[in-house]
mmCIF file of C-alpha atoms in Angstrom:
data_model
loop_
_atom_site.group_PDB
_atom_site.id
_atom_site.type_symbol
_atom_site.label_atom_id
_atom_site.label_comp_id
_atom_site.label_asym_id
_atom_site.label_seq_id
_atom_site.Cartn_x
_atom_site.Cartn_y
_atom_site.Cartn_z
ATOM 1 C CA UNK A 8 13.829 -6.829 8.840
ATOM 2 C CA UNK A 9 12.493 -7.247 5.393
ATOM 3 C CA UNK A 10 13.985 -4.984 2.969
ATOM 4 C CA UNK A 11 12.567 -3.661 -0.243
ATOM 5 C CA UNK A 12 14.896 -1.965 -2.552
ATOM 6 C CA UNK A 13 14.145 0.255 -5.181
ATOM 7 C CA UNK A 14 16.518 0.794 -7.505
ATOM 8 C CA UNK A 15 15.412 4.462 -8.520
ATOM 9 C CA UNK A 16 14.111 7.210 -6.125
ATOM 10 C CA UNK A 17 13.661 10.172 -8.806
ATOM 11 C CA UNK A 18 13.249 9.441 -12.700
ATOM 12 C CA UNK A 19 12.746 11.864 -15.320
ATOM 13 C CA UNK A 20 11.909 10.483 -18.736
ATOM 14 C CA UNK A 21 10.496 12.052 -21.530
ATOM 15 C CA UNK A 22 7.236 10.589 -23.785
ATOM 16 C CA UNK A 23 7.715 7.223 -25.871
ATOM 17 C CA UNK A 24 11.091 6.286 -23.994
ATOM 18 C CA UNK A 25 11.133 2.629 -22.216
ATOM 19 C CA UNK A 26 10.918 2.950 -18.616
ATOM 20 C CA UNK A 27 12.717 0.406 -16.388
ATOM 21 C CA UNK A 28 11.898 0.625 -12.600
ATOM 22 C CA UNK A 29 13.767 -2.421 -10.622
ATOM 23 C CA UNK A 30 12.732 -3.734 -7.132
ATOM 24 C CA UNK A 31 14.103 -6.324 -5.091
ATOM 25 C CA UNK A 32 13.409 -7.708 -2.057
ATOM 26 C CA UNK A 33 15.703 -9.837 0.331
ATOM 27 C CA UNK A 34 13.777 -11.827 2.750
ATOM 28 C CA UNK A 35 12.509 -14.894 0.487
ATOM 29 C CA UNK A 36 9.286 -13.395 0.339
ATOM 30 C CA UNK A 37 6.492 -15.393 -2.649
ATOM 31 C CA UNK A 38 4.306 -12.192 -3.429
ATOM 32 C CA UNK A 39 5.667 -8.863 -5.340
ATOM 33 C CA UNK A 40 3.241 -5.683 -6.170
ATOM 34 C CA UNK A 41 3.439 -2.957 -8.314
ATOM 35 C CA UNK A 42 1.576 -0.116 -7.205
ATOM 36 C CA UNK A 43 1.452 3.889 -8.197
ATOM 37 C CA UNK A 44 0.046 6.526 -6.062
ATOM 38 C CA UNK A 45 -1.440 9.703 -6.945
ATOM 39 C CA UNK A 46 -3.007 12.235 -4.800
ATOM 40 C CA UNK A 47 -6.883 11.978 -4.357
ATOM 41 C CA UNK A 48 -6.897 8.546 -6.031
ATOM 42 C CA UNK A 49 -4.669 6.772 -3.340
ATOM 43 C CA UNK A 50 -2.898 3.634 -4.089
ATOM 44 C CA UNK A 51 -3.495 1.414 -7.522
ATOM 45 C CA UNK A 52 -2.421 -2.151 -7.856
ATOM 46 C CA UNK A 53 -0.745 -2.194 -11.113
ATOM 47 C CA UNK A 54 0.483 -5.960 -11.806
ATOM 48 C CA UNK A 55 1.952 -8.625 -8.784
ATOM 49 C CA UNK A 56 3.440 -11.810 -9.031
ATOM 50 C CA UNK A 57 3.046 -14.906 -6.772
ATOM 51 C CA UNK A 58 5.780 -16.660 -7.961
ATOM 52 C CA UNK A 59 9.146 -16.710 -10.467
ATOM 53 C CA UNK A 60 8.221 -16.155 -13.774
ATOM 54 C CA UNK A 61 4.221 -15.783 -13.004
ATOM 55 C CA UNK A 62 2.392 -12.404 -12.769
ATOM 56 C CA UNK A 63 -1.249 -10.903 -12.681
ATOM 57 C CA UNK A 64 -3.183 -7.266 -13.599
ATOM 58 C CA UNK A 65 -4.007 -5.549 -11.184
ATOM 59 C CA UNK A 66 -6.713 -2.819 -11.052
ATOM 60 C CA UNK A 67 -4.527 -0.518 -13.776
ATOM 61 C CA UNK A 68 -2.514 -2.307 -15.926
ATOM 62 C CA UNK A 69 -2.605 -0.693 -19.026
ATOM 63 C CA UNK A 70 0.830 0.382 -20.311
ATOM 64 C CA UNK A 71 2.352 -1.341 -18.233
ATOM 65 C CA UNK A 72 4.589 -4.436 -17.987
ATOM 66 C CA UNK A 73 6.343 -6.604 -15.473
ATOM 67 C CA UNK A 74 8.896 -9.673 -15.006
ATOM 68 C CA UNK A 75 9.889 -11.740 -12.982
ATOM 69 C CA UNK A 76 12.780 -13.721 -13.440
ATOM 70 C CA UNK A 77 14.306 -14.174 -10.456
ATOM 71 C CA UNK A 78 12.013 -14.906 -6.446
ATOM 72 C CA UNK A 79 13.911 -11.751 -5.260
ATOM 73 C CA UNK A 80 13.178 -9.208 -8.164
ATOM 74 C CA UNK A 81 10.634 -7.933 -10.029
ATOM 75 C CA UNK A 82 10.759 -5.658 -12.586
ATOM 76 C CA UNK A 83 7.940 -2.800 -13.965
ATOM 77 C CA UNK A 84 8.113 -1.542 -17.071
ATOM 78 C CA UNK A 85 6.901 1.459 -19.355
ATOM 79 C CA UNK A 86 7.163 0.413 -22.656
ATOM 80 C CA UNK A 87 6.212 4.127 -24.370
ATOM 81 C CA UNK A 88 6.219 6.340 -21.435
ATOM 82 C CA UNK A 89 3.497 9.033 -21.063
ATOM 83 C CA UNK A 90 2.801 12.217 -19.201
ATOM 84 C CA UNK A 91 -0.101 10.265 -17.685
ATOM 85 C CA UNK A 92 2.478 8.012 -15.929
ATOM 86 C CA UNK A 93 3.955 10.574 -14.037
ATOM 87 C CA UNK A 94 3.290 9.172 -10.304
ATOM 88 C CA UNK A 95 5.196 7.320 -7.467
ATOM 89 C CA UNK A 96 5.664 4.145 -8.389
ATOM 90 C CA UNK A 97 5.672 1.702 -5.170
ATOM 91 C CA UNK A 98 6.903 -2.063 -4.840
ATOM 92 C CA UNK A 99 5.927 -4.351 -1.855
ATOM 93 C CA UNK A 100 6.288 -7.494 -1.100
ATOM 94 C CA UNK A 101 4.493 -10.322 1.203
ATOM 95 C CA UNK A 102 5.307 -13.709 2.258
ATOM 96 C CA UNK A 103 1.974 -15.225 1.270
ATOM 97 C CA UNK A 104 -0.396 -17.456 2.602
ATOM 98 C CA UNK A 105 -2.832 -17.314 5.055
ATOM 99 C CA UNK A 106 -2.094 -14.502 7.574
ATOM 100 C CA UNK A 107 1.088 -13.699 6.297
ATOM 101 C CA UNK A 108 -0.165 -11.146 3.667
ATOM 102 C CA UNK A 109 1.444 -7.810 5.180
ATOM 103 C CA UNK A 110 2.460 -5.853 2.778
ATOM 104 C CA UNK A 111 6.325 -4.611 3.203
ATOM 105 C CA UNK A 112 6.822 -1.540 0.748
ATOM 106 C CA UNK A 113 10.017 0.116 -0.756
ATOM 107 C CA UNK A 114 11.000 3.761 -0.329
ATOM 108 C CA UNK A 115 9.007 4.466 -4.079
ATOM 109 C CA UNK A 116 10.321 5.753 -7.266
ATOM 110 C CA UNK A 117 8.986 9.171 -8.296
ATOM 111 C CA UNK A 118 8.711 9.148 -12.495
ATOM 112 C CA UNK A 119 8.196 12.065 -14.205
ATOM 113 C CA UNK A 120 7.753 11.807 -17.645
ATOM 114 C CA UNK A 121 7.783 15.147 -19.884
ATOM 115 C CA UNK B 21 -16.793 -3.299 -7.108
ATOM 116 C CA UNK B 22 -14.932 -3.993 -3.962
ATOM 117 C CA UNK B 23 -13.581 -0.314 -2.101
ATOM 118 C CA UNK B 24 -12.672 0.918 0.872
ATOM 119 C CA UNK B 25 -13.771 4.197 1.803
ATOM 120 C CA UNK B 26 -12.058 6.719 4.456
ATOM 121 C CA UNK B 27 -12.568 10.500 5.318
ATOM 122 C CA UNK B 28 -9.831 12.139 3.669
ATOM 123 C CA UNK B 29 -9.486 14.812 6.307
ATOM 124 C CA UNK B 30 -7.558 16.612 7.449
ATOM 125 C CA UNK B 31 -8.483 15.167 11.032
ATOM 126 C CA UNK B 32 -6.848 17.765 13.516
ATOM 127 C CA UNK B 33 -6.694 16.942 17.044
ATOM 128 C CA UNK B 34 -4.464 18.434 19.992
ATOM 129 C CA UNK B 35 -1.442 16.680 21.410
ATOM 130 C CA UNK B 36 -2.868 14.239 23.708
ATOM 131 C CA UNK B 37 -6.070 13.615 22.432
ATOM 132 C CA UNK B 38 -7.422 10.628 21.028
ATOM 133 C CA UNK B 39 -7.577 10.439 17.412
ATOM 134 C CA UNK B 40 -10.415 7.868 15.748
ATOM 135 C CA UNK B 41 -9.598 7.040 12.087
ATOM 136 C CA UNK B 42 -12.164 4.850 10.265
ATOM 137 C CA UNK B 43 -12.448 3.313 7.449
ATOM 138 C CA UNK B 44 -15.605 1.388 6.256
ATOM 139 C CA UNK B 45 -15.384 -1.293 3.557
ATOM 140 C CA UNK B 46 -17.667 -2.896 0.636
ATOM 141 C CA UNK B 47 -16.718 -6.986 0.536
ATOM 142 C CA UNK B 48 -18.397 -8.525 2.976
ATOM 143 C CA UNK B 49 -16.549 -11.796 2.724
ATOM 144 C CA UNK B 50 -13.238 -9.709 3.377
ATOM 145 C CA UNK B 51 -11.432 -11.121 6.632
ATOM 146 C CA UNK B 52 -7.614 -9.375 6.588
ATOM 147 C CA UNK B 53 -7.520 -5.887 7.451
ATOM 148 C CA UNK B 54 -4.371 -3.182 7.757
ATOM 149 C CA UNK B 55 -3.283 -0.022 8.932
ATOM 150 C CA UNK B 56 -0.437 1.998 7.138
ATOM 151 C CA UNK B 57 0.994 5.136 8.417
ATOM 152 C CA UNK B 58 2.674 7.182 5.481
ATOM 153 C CA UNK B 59 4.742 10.313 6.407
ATOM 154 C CA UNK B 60 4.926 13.175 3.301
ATOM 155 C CA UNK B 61 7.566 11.657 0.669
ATOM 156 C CA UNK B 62 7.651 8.418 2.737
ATOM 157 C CA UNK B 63 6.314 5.234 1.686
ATOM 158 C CA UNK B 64 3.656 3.337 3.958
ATOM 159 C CA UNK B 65 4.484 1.463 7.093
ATOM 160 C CA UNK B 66 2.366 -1.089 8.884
ATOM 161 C CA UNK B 67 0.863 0.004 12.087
ATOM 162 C CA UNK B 68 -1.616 -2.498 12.719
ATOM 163 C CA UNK B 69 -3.112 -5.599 11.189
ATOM 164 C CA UNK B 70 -6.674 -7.143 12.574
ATOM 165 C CA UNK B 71 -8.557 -10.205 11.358
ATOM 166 C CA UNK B 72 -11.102 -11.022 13.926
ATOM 167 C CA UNK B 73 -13.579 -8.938 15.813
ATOM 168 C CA UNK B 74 -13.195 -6.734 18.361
ATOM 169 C CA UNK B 75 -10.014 -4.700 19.378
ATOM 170 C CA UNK B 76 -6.331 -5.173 19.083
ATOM 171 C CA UNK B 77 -4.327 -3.136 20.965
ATOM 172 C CA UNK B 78 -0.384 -2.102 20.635
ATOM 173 C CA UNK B 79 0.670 0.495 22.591
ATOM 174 C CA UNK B 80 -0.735 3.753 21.663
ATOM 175 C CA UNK B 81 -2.802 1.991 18.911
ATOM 176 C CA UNK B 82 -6.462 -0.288 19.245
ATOM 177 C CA UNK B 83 -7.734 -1.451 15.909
ATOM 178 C CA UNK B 84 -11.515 -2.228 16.110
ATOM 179 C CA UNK B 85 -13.059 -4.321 13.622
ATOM 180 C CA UNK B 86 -16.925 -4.714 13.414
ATOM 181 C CA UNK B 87 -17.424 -7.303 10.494
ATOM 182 C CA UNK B 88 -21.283 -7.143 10.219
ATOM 183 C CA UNK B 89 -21.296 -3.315 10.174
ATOM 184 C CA UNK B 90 -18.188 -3.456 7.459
ATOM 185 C CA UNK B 91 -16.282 -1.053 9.468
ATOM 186 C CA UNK B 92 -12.533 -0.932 10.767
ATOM 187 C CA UNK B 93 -11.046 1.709 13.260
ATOM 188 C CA UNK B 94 -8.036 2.905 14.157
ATOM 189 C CA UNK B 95 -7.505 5.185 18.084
ATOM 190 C CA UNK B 96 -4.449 6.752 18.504
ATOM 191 C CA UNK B 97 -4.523 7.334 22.085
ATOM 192 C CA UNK B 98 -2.544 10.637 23.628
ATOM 193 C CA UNK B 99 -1.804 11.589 19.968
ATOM 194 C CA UNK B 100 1.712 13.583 19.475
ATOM 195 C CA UNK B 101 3.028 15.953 16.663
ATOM 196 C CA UNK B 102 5.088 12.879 15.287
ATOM 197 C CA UNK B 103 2.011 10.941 14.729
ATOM 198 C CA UNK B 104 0.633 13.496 12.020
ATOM 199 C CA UNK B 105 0.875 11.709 8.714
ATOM 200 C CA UNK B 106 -1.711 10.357 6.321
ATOM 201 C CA UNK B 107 -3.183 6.543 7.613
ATOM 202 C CA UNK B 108 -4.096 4.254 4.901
ATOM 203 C CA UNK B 109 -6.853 1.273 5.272
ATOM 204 C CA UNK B 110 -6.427 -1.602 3.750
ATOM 205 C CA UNK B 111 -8.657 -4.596 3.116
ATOM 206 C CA UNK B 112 -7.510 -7.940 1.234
ATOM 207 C CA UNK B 113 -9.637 -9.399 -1.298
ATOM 208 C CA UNK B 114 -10.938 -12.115 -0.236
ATOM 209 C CA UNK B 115 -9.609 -15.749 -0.843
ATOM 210 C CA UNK B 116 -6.204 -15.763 0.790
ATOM 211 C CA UNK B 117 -5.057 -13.419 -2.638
ATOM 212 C CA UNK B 118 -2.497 -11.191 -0.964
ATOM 213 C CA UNK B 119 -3.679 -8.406 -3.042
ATOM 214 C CA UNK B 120 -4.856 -5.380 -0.959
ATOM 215 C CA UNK B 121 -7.494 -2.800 -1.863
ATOM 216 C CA UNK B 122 -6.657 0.168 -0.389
ATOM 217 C CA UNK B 123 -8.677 3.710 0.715
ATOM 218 C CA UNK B 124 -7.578 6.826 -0.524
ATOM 219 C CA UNK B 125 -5.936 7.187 3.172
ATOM 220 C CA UNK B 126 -7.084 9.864 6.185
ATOM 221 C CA UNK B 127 -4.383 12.945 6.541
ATOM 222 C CA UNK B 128 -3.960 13.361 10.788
ATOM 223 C CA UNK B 129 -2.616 16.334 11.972
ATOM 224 C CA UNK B 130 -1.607 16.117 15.760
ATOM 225 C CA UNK B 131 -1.254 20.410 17.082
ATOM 226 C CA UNK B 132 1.238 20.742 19.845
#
């Protein structure tokens, strides 16, 4: 089975600190998402990556970065966290190309940022 | 602007009825559709994924896609207490992307 690690489950943060949330993913899989959820606006692609050292905005990218330095991890980051960033954060992955674009999600990071 | 729209419930049905989720989307182009079942604190898990017309059927689950009308369905047939969650659509944007738009999800509740 794929497997999609996150390296945080709860965060607590407080305004203007950086804000590192890892994911990594073990199957070999090309495509990595950011996305945050927040109730009564559903899921929000933040930034994804199709390859090493490549990446995209999504829908909501602002204040918001990403890397990817490695196939097998990518990395979201807050660079001046806000309260308006408080949300569970979700990374997925996908094997890419055509048909193979199920998403496989970790278990989320929940950020709260005070 | 590309969405996908569901009924955010809550849909409650009685164990052993059939539950019809559906989800209707904007893109007409779009051609890879998904279910995702997410239990509270949980993160989403594929159910279901349909790309041509007609039904798909696994187990307990049939996804129906109508293309022209824009429109995806999910039927949970004989519905139990462990299927209440919230069920997220999801449609890719077209051109073989591997992004995925999704809809602010339906929330089942299954009575015993």
């Amino acid at each position: 089975d794929v497997k999609v690690t996150q390296s945080s489950r709860y965060l607590v943060k407080r305004t203007g600190e950086k804000v590192f949330l890892e994911c990594v993913q073990d199957m070999d899989h090309e495509n990595m998402f950011w996305y945050r959820q927040d109730p009564g606006l559903g899921l929000r692609l933040i930034y994804f990556s199709y390859d090493v050292k490549m990446k995209e905005k999504g829908d909501i990218p602002e204040g918001y970065s990403v890397s990817r330095e490695k196939k097998e991890r990518f990395s979201l980051i807050l660079e001046s966290a806000s309260t308006n960033q408080t949300s569970m954060y979700l990374c997925a992955s996908s094997k890419g190309g055509s048909g193979a674009n199920v998403l496989t999600f970790g278990a989320g990071s929940r950020l709260t940022v005070l | 602007q590309k969405e996908v729209e569901q009924n955010s419930g809550p849909l409650s049905v009685p164990e052993g009825a059939i539950a019809s989720l559906n989800c209707t989307y904007s893109d007409r182009v779009s051609q890879s559709f998904f279910w995702y079942r997410q239990y509270s604190g949980k993160s989403p898990e594929l159910i279901m994924s349909i790309y041509s017309n007609g039904d798909k059927e696994d187990g307990r689950f049939t996804a129906q896609l109508n293309k022209a009308s824009q429109y995806v369905s999910l039927l949970i047939r004989d519905s139990q207490p462990s299927d209440s969650a919230t069920y997220l659509c999801a449609v890719e944007i077209p051109g073989n992307t591997g992004k995925l738009i999704f809809g602010q999800g339906t929330t089942l509740q299954v009575k015993p």
